[in-house]
Amino acid sequence: MEKFTLKKSLPSCRVDKRLLAQIETFFLTQVARGFKKEIESMMYVLEVKNPGELRKFSVTLLTREGILDLPSMSEFKGEALDPSLRKAVVSLKLGRPELIDITLTFSRQGFPLMELTTFSKTVHQAGAQIHQKLLSIMGNWSNRNWIVHHRLFRGALILAIPGGVVGYGYLRQLDLSRLLFAQGWLLILAALLSLALTRIFPRTSFKTRRHINFRMLGALVLFSTTLAAIAGYVTLLLFELGHLSR
């Protein structure tokens, strides 16, 4: 049998208990009910009386302490997610053999990802509708952090600082050959500044219990230090070139 796989990215967002619970409701109601006829046919062939036997749902939370597998978010007893949470995976499998295997992954390292696997072409085509409904659900939790991760933004930021310095030097009639030669370090510092912004504004963040976020503190230190280094480097560079041009 031919296997169909569909992967769709989702917008950057801030994940909390309510979002995971709402996705669970969507999976167990709209998605599961959407394949009611197929499941009933399987129940008849396999002589299964309870449709729950052909359905497996789970929420997996990966933290520093280990992996927590939950059959439902209602089983999660904490007031908020664990501060060390690195990844959350919501999974639904229907049928035997599996009619649909859909997984939604939230990870600090990337955008939320929906992955759907099936042996049915019809189910594969329905994946686009599931993706659109997930986009609608996640609208209340989405943020604009994706902007600082976009290649155009990062490229513009890295080039804007050296470009601005060169433009200023041109207007002041400074030695452009020396000015251009000195842009190497400025490009490196601008790249570090861009990296710091991606750490401050991750693609996916988690709303957790109050704690000291050392990851965020490190990113803020990197950002402020790099910004100060850029300001100092530009000031010193323009001062020296201005002095030489006299």
PDB file of N, CA and C in Angstrom, residues 18-58:
ATOM      1  N   ARG A  18      -4.095  25.557  28.044  1.00  0.00           N
ATOM      2  CA  ARG A  18      -5.373  25.742  27.360  1.00  0.00           C
ATOM      3  C   ARG A  18      -5.277  25.410  25.875  1.00  0.00           C
ATOM      4  N   LEU A  19      -4.169  25.784  25.248  1.00  0.00           N
ATOM      5  CA  LEU A  19      -3.999  25.477  23.828  1.00  0.00           C
ATOM      6  C   LEU A  19      -3.932  23.968  23.606  1.00  0.00           C
ATOM      7  N   LEU A  20      -3.154  23.282  24.431  1.00  0.00           N
ATOM      8  CA  LEU A  20      -3.042  21.824  24.297  1.00  0.00           C
ATOM      9  C   LEU A  20      -4.393  21.146  24.521  1.00  0.00           C
ATOM     10  N   ALA A  21      -5.159  21.651  25.484  1.00  0.00           N
ATOM     11  CA  ALA A  21      -6.482  21.077  25.755  1.00  0.00           C
ATOM     12  C   ALA A  21      -7.441  21.333  24.593  1.00  0.00           C
ATOM     13  N   GLN A  22      -7.347  22.507  23.976  1.00  0.00           N
ATOM     14  CA  GLN A  22      -8.237  22.812  22.860  1.00  0.00           C
ATOM     15  C   GLN A  22      -7.897  21.971  21.632  1.00  0.00           C
ATOM     16  N   ILE A  23      -6.604  21.734  21.416  1.00  0.00           N
ATOM     17  CA  ILE A  23      -6.203  20.864  20.305  1.00  0.00           C
ATOM     18  C   ILE A  23      -6.687  19.440  20.555  1.00  0.00           C
ATOM     19  N   GLU A  24      -6.619  18.999  21.811  1.00  0.00           N
ATOM     20  CA  GLU A  24      -7.135  17.668  22.157  1.00  0.00           C
ATOM     21  C   GLU A  24      -8.619  17.558  21.817  1.00  0.00           C
ATOM     22  N   THR A  25      -9.384  18.574  22.191  1.00  0.00           N
ATOM     23  CA  THR A  25     -10.817  18.576  21.881  1.00  0.00           C
ATOM     24  C   THR A  25     -11.058  18.521  20.376  1.00  0.00           C
ATOM     25  N   PHE A  26     -10.276  19.271  19.632  1.00  0.00           N
ATOM     26  CA  PHE A  26     -10.412  19.284  18.169  1.00  0.00           C
ATOM     27  C   PHE A  26     -10.097  17.913  17.580  1.00  0.00           C
ATOM     28  N   PHE A  27      -9.024  17.301  18.055  1.00  0.00           N
ATOM     29  CA  PHE A  27      -8.636  15.984  17.545  1.00  0.00           C
ATOM     30  C   PHE A  27      -9.708  14.933  17.830  1.00  0.00           C
ATOM     31  N   LEU A  28     -10.222  14.932  19.063  1.00  0.00           N
ATOM     32  CA  LEU A  28     -11.130  13.867  19.487  1.00  0.00           C
ATOM     33  C   LEU A  28     -12.571  14.081  19.026  1.00  0.00           C
ATOM     34  N   THR A  29     -12.899  15.289  18.626  1.00  0.00           N
ATOM     35  CA  THR A  29     -14.262  15.550  18.153  1.00  0.00           C
ATOM     36  C   THR A  29     -14.292  15.688  16.633  1.00  0.00           C
ATOM     37  N   GLN A  30     -13.802  16.805  16.147  1.00  0.00           N
ATOM     38  CA  GLN A  30     -13.931  17.080  14.711  1.00  0.00           C
ATOM     39  C   GLN A  30     -13.131  16.110  13.839  1.00  0.00           C
ATOM     40  N   VAL A  31     -11.863  15.862  14.216  1.00  0.00           N
ATOM     41  CA  VAL A  31     -11.043  14.970  13.386  1.00  0.00           C
ATOM     42  C   VAL A  31     -11.566  13.539  13.464  1.00  0.00           C
ATOM     43  N   ALA A  32     -11.776  13.039  14.677  1.00  0.00           N
ATOM     44  CA  ALA A  32     -12.242  11.656  14.843  1.00  0.00           C
ATOM     45  C   ALA A  32     -13.618  11.446  14.212  1.00  0.00           C
ATOM     46  N   ARG A  33     -14.519  12.408  14.398  1.00  0.00           N
ATOM     47  CA  ARG A  33     -15.864  12.272  13.833  1.00  0.00           C
ATOM     48  C   ARG A  33     -15.852  12.385  12.316  1.00  0.00           C
ATOM     49  N   GLY A  34     -14.849  13.059  11.788  1.00  0.00           N
ATOM     50  CA  GLY A  34     -14.759  13.200  10.341  1.00  0.00           C
ATOM     51  C   GLY A  34     -14.532  11.878   9.630  1.00  0.00           C
ATOM     52  N   PHE A  35     -14.050  10.878  10.380  1.00  0.00           N
ATOM     53  CA  PHE A  35     -13.793   9.557   9.794  1.00  0.00           C
ATOM     54  C   PHE A  35     -14.661   8.493  10.470  1.00  0.00           C
ATOM     55  N   LYS A  36     -15.855   8.903  10.873  1.00  0.00           N
ATOM     56  CA  LYS A  36     -16.765   8.010  11.593  1.00  0.00           C
ATOM     57  C   LYS A  36     -17.150   6.793  10.757  1.00  0.00           C
ATOM     58  N   LYS A  37     -17.464   7.010   9.485  1.00  0.00           N
ATOM     59  CA  LYS A  37     -17.880   5.896   8.626  1.00  0.00           C
ATOM     60  C   LYS A  37     -16.761   4.880   8.447  1.00  0.00           C
ATOM     61  N   GLU A  38     -15.547   5.381   8.231  1.00  0.00           N
ATOM     62  CA  GLU A  38     -14.409   4.478   8.048  1.00  0.00           C
ATOM     63  C   GLU A  38     -14.157   3.657   9.313  1.00  0.00           C
ATOM     64  N   ILE A  39     -14.277   4.302  10.477  1.00  0.00           N
ATOM     65  CA  ILE A  39     -14.061   3.602  11.751  1.00  0.00           C
ATOM     66  C   ILE A  39     -15.153   2.554  11.976  1.00  0.00           C
ATOM     67  N   GLU A  40     -16.392   2.902  11.635  1.00  0.00           N
ATOM     68  CA  GLU A  40     -17.487   1.938  11.799  1.00  0.00           C
ATOM     69  C   GLU A  40     -17.282   0.716  10.911  1.00  0.00           C
ATOM     70  N   SER A  41     -16.757   0.935   9.715  1.00  0.00           N
ATOM     71  CA  SER A  41     -16.469  -0.194   8.818  1.00  0.00           C
ATOM     72  C   SER A  41     -15.397  -1.089   9.410  1.00  0.00           C
ATOM     73  N   MET A  42     -14.355  -0.481   9.990  1.00  0.00           N
ATOM     74  CA  MET A  42     -13.291  -1.254  10.629  1.00  0.00           C
ATOM     75  C   MET A  42     -13.830  -2.029  11.825  1.00  0.00           C
ATOM     76  N   MET A  43     -14.721  -1.394  12.599  1.00  0.00           N
ATOM     77  CA  MET A  43     -15.305  -2.063  13.760  1.00  0.00           C
ATOM     78  C   MET A  43     -16.077  -3.309  13.335  1.00  0.00           C
ATOM     79  N   TYR A  44     -16.767  -3.212  12.225  1.00  0.00           N
ATOM     80  CA  TYR A  44     -17.542  -4.354  11.724  1.00  0.00           C
ATOM     81  C   TYR A  44     -16.619  -5.483  11.281  1.00  0.00           C
ATOM     82  N   VAL A  45     -15.562  -5.124  10.536  1.00  0.00           N
ATOM     83  CA  VAL A  45     -14.632  -6.143  10.026  1.00  0.00           C
ATOM     84  C   VAL A  45     -13.860  -6.793  11.167  1.00  0.00           C
ATOM     85  N   LEU A  46     -13.414  -5.977  12.122  1.00  0.00           N
ATOM     86  CA  LEU A  46     -12.588  -6.478  13.223  1.00  0.00           C
ATOM     87  C   LEU A  46     -13.416  -6.982  14.400  1.00  0.00           C
ATOM     88  N   GLU A  47     -14.745  -6.827  14.295  1.00  0.00           N
ATOM     89  CA  GLU A  47     -15.661  -7.247  15.364  1.00  0.00           C
ATOM     90  C   GLU A  47     -15.325  -6.540  16.675  1.00  0.00           C
ATOM     91  N   VAL A  48     -15.146  -5.245  16.557  1.00  0.00           N
ATOM     92  CA  VAL A  48     -14.860  -4.398  17.719  1.00  0.00           C
ATOM     93  C   VAL A  48     -16.124  -3.630  18.080  1.00  0.00           C
ATOM     94  N   LYS A  49     -16.487  -3.635  19.344  1.00  0.00           N
ATOM     95  CA  LYS A  49     -17.710  -2.961  19.776  1.00  0.00           C
ATOM     96  C   LYS A  49     -17.463  -1.533  20.257  1.00  0.00           C
ATOM     97  N   ASN A  50     -16.294  -1.291  20.804  1.00  0.00           N
ATOM     98  CA  ASN A  50     -15.985   0.033  21.348  1.00  0.00           C
ATOM     99  C   ASN A  50     -15.067   0.789  20.389  1.00  0.00           C
ATOM    100  N   PRO A  51     -15.509   1.925  19.833  1.00  0.00           N
ATOM    101  CA  PRO A  51     -14.653   2.675  18.906  1.00  0.00           C
ATOM    102  C   PRO A  51     -13.371   3.182  19.556  1.00  0.00           C
ATOM    103  N   GLY A  52     -13.382   3.275  20.896  1.00  0.00           N
ATOM    104  CA  GLY A  52     -12.189   3.731  21.595  1.00  0.00           C
ATOM    105  C   GLY A  52     -11.003   2.796  21.420  1.00  0.00           C
ATOM    106  N   GLU A  53     -11.301   1.520  21.089  1.00  0.00           N
ATOM    107  CA  GLU A  53     -10.225   0.555  20.871  1.00  0.00           C
ATOM    108  C   GLU A  53      -9.465   0.827  19.579  1.00  0.00           C
ATOM    109  N   LEU A  54     -10.070   1.600  18.695  1.00  0.00           N
ATOM    110  CA  LEU A  54      -9.422   1.940  17.425  1.00  0.00           C
ATOM    111  C   LEU A  54      -8.907   3.378  17.431  1.00  0.00           C
ATOM    112  N   ARG A  55      -8.805   3.927  18.622  1.00  0.00           N
ATOM    113  CA  ARG A  55      -8.351   5.311  18.745  1.00  0.00           C
ATOM    114  C   ARG A  55      -7.307   5.414  19.848  1.00  0.00           C
ATOM    115  N   LYS A  56      -6.211   6.071  19.532  1.00  0.00           N
ATOM    116  CA  LYS A  56      -5.162   6.291  20.521  1.00  0.00           C
ATOM    117  C   LYS A  56      -4.755   7.758  20.498  1.00  0.00           C
ATOM    118  N   PHE A  57      -4.961   8.414  21.619  1.00  0.00           N
ATOM    119  CA  PHE A  57      -4.597   9.830  21.744  1.00  0.00           C
ATOM    120  C   PHE A  57      -3.592   9.985  22.879  1.00  0.00           C
ATOM    121  N   SER A  58      -2.651  10.904  22.706  1.00  0.00           N
ATOM    122  CA  SER A  58      -1.662  11.143  23.764  1.00  0.00           C
ATOM    123  C   SER A  58      -1.090  12.551  23.654  1.00  0.00           C
TER     124      SER A  58
END
